[in-house]
Coordinates of C-alpha atoms in Angstrom, one line a residue:
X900 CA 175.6 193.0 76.1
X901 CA 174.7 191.1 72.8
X902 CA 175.5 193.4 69.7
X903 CA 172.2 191.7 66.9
X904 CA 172.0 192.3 63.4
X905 CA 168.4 193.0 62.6
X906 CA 166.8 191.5 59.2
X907 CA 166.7 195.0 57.3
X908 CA 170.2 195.8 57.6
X909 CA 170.0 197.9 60.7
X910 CA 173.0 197.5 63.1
X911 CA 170.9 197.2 66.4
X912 CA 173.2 196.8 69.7
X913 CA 171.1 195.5 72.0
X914 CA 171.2 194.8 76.0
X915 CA 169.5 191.6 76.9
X916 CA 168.8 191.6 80.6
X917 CA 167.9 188.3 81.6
X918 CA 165.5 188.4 84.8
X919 CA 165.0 185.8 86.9
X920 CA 162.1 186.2 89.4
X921 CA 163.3 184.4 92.0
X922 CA 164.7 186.5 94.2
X923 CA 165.5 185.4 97.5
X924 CA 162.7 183.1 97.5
X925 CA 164.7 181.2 99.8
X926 CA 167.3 183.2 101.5
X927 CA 165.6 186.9 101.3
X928 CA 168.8 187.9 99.1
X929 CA 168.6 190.3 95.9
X930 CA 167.1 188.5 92.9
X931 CA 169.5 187.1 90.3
X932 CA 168.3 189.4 87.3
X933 CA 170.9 190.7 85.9
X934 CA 172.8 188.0 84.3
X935 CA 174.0 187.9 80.6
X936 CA 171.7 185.7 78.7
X937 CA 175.5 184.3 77.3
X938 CA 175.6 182.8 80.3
X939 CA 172.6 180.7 80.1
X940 CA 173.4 176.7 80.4
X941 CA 171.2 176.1 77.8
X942 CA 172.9 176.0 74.1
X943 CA 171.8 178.5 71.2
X944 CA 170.5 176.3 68.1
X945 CA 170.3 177.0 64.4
X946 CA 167.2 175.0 64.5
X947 CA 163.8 177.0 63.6
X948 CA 161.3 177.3 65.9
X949 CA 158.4 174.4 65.9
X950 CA 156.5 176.9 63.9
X951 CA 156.1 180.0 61.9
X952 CA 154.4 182.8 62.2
X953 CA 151.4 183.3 59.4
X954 CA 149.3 186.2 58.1
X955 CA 146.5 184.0 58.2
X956 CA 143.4 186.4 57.7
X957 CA 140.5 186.0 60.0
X958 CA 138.1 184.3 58.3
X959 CA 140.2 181.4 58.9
X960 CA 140.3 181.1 62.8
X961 CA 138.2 179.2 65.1
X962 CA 135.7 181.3 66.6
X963 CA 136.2 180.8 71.0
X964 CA 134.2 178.3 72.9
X965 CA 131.7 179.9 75.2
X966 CA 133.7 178.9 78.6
X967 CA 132.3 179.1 82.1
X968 CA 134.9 178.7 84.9
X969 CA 133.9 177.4 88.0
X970 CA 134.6 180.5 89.7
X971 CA 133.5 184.2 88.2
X972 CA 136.3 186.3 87.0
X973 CA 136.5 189.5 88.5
X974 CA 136.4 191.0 85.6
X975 CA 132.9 191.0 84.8
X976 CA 133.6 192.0 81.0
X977 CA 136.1 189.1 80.5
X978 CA 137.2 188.3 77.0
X979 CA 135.9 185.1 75.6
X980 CA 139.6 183.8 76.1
X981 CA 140.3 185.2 79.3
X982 CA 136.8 182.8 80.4
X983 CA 138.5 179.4 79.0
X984 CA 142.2 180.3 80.5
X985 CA 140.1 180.3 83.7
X986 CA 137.8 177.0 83.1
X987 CA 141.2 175.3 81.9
X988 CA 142.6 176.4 85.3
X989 CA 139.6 175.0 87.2
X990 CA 139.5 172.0 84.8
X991 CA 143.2 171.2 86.5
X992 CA 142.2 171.8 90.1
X993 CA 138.9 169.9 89.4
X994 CA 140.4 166.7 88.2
X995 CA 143.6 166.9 90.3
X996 CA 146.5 167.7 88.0
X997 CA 149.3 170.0 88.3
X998 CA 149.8 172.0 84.7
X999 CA 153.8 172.3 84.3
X1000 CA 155.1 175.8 83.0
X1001 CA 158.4 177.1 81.3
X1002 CA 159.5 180.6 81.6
X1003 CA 161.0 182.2 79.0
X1004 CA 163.3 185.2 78.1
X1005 CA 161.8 186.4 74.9
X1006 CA 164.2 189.3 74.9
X1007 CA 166.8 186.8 73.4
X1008 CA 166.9 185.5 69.5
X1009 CA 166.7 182.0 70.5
X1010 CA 164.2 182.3 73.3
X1011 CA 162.2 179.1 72.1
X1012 CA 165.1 177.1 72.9
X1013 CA 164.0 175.8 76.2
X1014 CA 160.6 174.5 74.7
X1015 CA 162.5 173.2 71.3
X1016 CA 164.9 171.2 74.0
X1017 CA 161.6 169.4 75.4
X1018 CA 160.4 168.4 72.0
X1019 CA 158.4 165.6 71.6
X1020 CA 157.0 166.6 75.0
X1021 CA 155.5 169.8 75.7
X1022 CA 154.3 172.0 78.8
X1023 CA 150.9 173.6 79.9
X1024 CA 152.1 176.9 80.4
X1025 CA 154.3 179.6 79.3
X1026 CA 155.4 182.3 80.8
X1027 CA 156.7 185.7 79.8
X1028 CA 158.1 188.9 81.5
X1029 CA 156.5 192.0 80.0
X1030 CA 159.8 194.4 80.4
X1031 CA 161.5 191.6 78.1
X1032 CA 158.9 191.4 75.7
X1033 CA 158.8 194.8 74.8
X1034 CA 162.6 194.9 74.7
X1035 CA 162.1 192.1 71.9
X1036 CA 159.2 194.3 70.3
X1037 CA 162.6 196.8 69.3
X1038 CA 164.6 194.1 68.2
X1039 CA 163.8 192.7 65.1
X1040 CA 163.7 189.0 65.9
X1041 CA 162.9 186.7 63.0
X1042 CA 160.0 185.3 65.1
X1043 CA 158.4 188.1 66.7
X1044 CA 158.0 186.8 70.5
X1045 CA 154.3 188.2 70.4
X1046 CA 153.4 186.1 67.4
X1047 CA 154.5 183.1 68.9
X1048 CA 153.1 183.7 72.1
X1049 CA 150.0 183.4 70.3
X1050 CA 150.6 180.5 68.0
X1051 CA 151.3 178.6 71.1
X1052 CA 147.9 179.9 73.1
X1053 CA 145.9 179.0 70.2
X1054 CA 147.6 175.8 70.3
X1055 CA 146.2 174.8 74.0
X1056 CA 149.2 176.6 76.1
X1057 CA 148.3 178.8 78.9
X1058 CA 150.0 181.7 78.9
X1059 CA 150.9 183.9 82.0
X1060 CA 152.9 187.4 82.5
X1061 CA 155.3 188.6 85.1
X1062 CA 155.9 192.5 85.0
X1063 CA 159.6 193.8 86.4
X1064 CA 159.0 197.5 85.9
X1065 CA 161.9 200.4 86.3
X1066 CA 161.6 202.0 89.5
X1067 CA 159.7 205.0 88.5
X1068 CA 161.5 207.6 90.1
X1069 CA 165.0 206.4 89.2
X1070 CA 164.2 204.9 85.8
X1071 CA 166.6 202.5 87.3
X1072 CA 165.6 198.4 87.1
X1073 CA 162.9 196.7 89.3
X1074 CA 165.5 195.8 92.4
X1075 CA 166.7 199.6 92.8
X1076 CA 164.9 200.0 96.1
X1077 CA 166.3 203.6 96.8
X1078 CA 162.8 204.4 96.3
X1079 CA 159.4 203.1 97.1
X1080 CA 156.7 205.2 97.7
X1081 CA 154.0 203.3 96.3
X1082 CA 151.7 206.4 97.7
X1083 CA 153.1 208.7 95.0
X1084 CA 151.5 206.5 92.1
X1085 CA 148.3 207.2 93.6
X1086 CA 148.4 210.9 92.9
X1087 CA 148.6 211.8 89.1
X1088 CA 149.8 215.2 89.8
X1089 CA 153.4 213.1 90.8
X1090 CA 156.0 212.7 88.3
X1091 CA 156.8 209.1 89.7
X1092 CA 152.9 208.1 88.9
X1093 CA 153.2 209.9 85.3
X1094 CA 156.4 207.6 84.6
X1095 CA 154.3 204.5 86.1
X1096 CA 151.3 204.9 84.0
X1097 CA 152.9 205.8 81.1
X1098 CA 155.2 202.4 81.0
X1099 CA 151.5 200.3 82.4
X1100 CA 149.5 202.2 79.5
X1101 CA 152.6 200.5 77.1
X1102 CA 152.3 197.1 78.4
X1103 CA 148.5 197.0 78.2
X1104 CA 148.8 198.0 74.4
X1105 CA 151.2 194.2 74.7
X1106 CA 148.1 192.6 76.2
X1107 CA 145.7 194.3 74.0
X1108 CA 148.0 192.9 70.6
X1109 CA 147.2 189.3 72.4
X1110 CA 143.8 190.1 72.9
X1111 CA 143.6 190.6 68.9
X1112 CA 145.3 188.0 67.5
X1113 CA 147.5 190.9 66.1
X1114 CA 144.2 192.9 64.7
X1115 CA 142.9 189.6 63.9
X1116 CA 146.2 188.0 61.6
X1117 CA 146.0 185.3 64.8
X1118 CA 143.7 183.7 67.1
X1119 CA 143.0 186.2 70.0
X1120 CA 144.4 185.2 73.3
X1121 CA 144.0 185.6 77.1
X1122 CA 146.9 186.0 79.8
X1123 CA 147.4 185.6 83.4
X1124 CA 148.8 188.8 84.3
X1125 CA 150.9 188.2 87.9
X1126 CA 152.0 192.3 88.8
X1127 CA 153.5 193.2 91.3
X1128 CA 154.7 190.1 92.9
X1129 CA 156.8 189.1 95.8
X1130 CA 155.6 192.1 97.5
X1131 CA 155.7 190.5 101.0
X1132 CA 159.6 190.6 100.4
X1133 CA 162.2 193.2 100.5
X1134 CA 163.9 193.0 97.1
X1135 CA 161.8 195.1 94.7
X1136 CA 160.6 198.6 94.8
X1137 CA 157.2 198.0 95.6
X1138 CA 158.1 195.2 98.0
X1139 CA 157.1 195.8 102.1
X1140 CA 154.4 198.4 101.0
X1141 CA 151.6 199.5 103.6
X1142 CA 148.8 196.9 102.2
X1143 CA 146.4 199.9 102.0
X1144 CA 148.2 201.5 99.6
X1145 CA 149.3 198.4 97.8
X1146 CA 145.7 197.3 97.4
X1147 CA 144.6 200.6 96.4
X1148 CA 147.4 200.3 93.9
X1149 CA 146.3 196.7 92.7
X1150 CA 142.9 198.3 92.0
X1151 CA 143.7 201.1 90.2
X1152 CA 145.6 198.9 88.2
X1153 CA 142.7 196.6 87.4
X1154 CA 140.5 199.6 86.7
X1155 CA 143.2 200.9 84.6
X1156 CA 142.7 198.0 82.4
X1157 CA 139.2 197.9 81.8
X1158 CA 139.2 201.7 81.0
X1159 CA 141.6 200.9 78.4
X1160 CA 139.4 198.5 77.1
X1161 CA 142.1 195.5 77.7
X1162 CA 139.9 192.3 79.3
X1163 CA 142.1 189.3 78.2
X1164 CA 143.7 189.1 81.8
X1165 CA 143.0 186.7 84.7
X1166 CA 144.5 188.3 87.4
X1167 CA 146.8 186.9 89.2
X1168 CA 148.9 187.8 92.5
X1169 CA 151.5 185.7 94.0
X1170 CA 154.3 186.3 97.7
X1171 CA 157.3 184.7 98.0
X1172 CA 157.5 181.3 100.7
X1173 CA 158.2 183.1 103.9
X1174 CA 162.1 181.8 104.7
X1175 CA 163.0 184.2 107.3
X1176 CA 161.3 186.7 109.5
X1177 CA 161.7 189.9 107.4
X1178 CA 159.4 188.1 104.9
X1179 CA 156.0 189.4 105.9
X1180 CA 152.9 187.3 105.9
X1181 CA 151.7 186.9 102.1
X1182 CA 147.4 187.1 103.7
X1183 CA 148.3 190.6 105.0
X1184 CA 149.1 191.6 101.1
X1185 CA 146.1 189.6 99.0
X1186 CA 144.2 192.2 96.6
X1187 CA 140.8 192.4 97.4
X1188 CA 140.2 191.0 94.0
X1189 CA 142.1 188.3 92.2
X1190 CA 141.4 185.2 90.0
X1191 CA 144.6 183.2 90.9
X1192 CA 146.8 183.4 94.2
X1193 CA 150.7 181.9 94.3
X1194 CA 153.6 181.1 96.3
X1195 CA 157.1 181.6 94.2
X1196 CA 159.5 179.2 96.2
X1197 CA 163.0 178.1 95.1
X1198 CA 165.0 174.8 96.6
X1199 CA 168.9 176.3 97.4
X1200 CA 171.1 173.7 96.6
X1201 CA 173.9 174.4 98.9
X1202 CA 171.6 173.9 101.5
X1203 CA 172.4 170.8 103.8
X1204 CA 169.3 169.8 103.8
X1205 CA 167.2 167.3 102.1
X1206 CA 165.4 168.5 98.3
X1207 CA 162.3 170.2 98.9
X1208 CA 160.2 173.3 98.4
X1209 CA 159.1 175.6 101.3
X1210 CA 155.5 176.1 101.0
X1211 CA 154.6 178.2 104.1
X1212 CA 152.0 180.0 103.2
X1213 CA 150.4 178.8 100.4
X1214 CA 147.5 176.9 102.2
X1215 CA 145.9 179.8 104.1
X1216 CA 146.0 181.5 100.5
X1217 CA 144.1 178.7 99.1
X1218 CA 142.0 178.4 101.7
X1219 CA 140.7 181.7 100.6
X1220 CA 141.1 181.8 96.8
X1221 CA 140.6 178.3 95.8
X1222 CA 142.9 178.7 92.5
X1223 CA 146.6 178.4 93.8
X1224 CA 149.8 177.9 92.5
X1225 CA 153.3 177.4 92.6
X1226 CA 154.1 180.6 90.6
X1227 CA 157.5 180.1 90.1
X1228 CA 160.0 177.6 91.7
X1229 CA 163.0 175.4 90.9
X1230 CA 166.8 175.2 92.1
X1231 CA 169.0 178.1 93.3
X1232 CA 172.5 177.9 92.9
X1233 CA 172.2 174.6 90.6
X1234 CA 175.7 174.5 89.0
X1235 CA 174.7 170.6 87.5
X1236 CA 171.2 170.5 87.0
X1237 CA 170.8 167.9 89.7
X1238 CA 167.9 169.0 91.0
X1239 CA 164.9 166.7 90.4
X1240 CA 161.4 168.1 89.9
X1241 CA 159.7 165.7 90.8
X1242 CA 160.2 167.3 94.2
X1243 CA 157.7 169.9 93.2
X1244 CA 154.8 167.5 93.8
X1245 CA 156.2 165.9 96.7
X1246 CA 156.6 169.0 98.4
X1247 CA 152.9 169.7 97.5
X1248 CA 151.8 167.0 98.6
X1249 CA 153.7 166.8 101.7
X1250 CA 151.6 169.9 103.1
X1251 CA 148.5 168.6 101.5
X1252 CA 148.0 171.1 98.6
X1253 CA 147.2 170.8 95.1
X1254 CA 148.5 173.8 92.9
X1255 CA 146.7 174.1 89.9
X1256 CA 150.6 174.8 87.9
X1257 CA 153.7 174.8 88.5
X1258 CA 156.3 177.7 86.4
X1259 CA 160.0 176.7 86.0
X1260 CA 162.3 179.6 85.5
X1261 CA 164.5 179.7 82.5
X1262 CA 168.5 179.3 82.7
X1263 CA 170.2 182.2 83.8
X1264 CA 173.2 181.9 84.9
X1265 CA 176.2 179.5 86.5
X1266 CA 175.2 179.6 90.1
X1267 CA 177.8 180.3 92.1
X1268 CA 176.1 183.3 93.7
X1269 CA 173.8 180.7 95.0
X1270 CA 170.7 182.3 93.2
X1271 CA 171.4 181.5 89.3
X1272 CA 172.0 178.7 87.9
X1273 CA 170.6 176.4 85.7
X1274 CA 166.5 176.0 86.0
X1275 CA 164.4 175.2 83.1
X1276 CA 163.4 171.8 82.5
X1277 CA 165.2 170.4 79.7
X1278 CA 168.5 171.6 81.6
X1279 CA 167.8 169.7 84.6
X1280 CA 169.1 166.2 84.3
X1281 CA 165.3 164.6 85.3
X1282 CA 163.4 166.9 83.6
X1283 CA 162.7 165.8 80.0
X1284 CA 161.8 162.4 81.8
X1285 CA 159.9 164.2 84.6
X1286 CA 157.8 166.0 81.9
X1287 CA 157.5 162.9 80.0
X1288 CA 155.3 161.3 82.7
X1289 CA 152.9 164.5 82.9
X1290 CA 150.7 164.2 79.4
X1291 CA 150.6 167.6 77.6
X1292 CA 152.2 169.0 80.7
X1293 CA 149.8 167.7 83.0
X1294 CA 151.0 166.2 85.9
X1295 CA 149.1 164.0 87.8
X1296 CA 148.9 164.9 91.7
X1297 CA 148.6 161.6 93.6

């Protein structure tokens, strides 16, 4: 529990929940999500931000490129920016490199900190958690986490979203699997779906603020929205759902959107690496539409065994949905950060696949449980050299 001092004077205590979405992408246990963001390896700075937010009005911004991905968006009424997040995405596959992402918890002050640490170098992608950014909506950050999410699209980064939503019948947090029935958000008449589309309905009004600019004060900007995820586990409410219903959720989800009027999102859907047998086959799960398809898949460190990423999976999903990646992945239980990425391409590799990106979770605790630990890239003792062999986050995959 952090106790922050807004900018007007207002005494705001504050709960940062720090969640890290890899559950037991490994070992099938609970996701580590819960961890103090005081625990995090990585040290607060004083320093500001690479940039500041502006008012700039928008007679001043550069009008989007008409982009044409290689493959159609399923959203037929696309945003301008949601087309070029996918052509940069095909762009990658097409010329065989891997984009490199960093996740970050923008519900804490210093959330920039694992980019600043990475500075001169920089990554592809960043990714956010929807539940933390409107957390950090409330808290009166100097640098509003929405503005510089899209300072940093309109400066080339692709940005992609993660949604842990409360368990709508307990209001508890997204691992409270005391109740799941995914068939009750499917009937409006429930009070589960009225608590389900009312917290969607405020995290589209998120997406739609990015698909402004902020009513035009920025450049307007597209996301790849990952919902849902894991599902083909057993840690989250809506995990090990009959795929009828889960599809049918998917859907109305999507259609949801566009009645809305909210069309910056490339859809994407990712499973967990299937590590033991009560992980369920990721092809049984796959929405019947969707832009981008991923495996999350962490490396435990106590394991005896050699570094390397478990990637089951992944190429019967790109076989059928040629845009693939490695939606999250890194260490479990790193106590050091010993763990070299470069093991993220060999592992590719290995099983003769080409994600289009990477995403490295942030720091999030001191892994003992075997889960947390310390994951971003300037924390692991490779990674600023790694990432200084990938050009603007690009890694090359050969």
């Amino acid at each position: 529990m952090e106790v922050l001092v807004a900018l007007l004077g207002l005494l705001l205590v504050v709960g940062t929940m720090v969640i890290d979405d890899d559950p037991s992408a490994t070992d099938g246990g609970p996701d580590a999500t819960s961890t103090p963001s005081g625990t995090s390896s990585s040290t607060p700075s004083t320093t500001s931000p690479t940039s500041t937010p502006s008012d700039s009005p928008s007679a001043t911004l550069t009008p989007t490129p008409d982009c044409e991905p290689d493959l159609a968006l399923v959203d037929p009424d696309a945003t301008p920016e949601a087309r070029c997040l996918a052509q940069t995405l095909d762009e990658w596959r097409r010329t065989g490199v891997m984009g490199v992402g960093q996740q970050l918890n923008v519900s804490t002050s210093d959330y920039l900190a694992p980019l600043r640490r990475l500075e001169p170098q920089r990554v592809a992608l960043v990714g956010f958690d929807l539940e933390e950014l409107a957390k950090a909506d409330t808290f009166g950050f100097e640098h509003p986490p929405v503005e510089k999410l899209l300072e940093l699209a309109a400066d080339g980064v692709v940005l992609t979203a993660s949604w842990h939503t409360a368990n709508p019948a307990t209001g508890k947090d997204s691992f409270d699997v005391s109740w799941r029935d995914l068939d009750a958000l499917l009937d409006p008449e429930t009070p589960q779906a009225e608590a389900f589309w009312s917290d969607y309905d405020a995290k589209l009004d998120l997406l739609r603020r990015l698909q402004t600019g902020e009513d035009g004060r920025f450049q307007p900007a597209a996301v790849l929205f990952r919902p849902l995820h894991e599902a083909n586990g057993d840690w989250f409410w809506w995990s090990a759902p009959d795929p009828a219903t889960y599809r049918a959720l998917w859907a109305e989800m999507q259609d949801h959107a566009a009645e809305a009027g909210v069309h910056n999102i490339v859809w994407g859907w990712s499973a967990n690496a299937r590590t033991h047998d009560e992980i369920i086959d990721p092809m049984t799960l796959v929405p019947e539409l969707v832009d981008l398809v991923g495996l999350d898949s962490y490396d435990p460190v106590t394991d005896d065994g050699p570094p390397g990423l478990d990637l089951t999976g992944l190429a019967e999903l790109a076989a059928a949905h040629p845009r693939a990646a490695i939606a999250e992945t890194g260490p479990h239980g790193s106590k050091d950060g010993a763990w070299d990425p470069r093991v993220i391409a060999e592992s590719a590799l290995a099983a003769g696949l080409r994600p289009t990106y990477a995403l490295l979770w942030f720091d999030d605790g001191n892994g003992k449980d075997g889960f947390t630990g310390r994951k971003q890239i300037a924390s692991l003792r490779g990674g600023r050299a790694w990432l200084a062999t990938c050009p603007d986050g690009l890694c090359p995959l050969s």
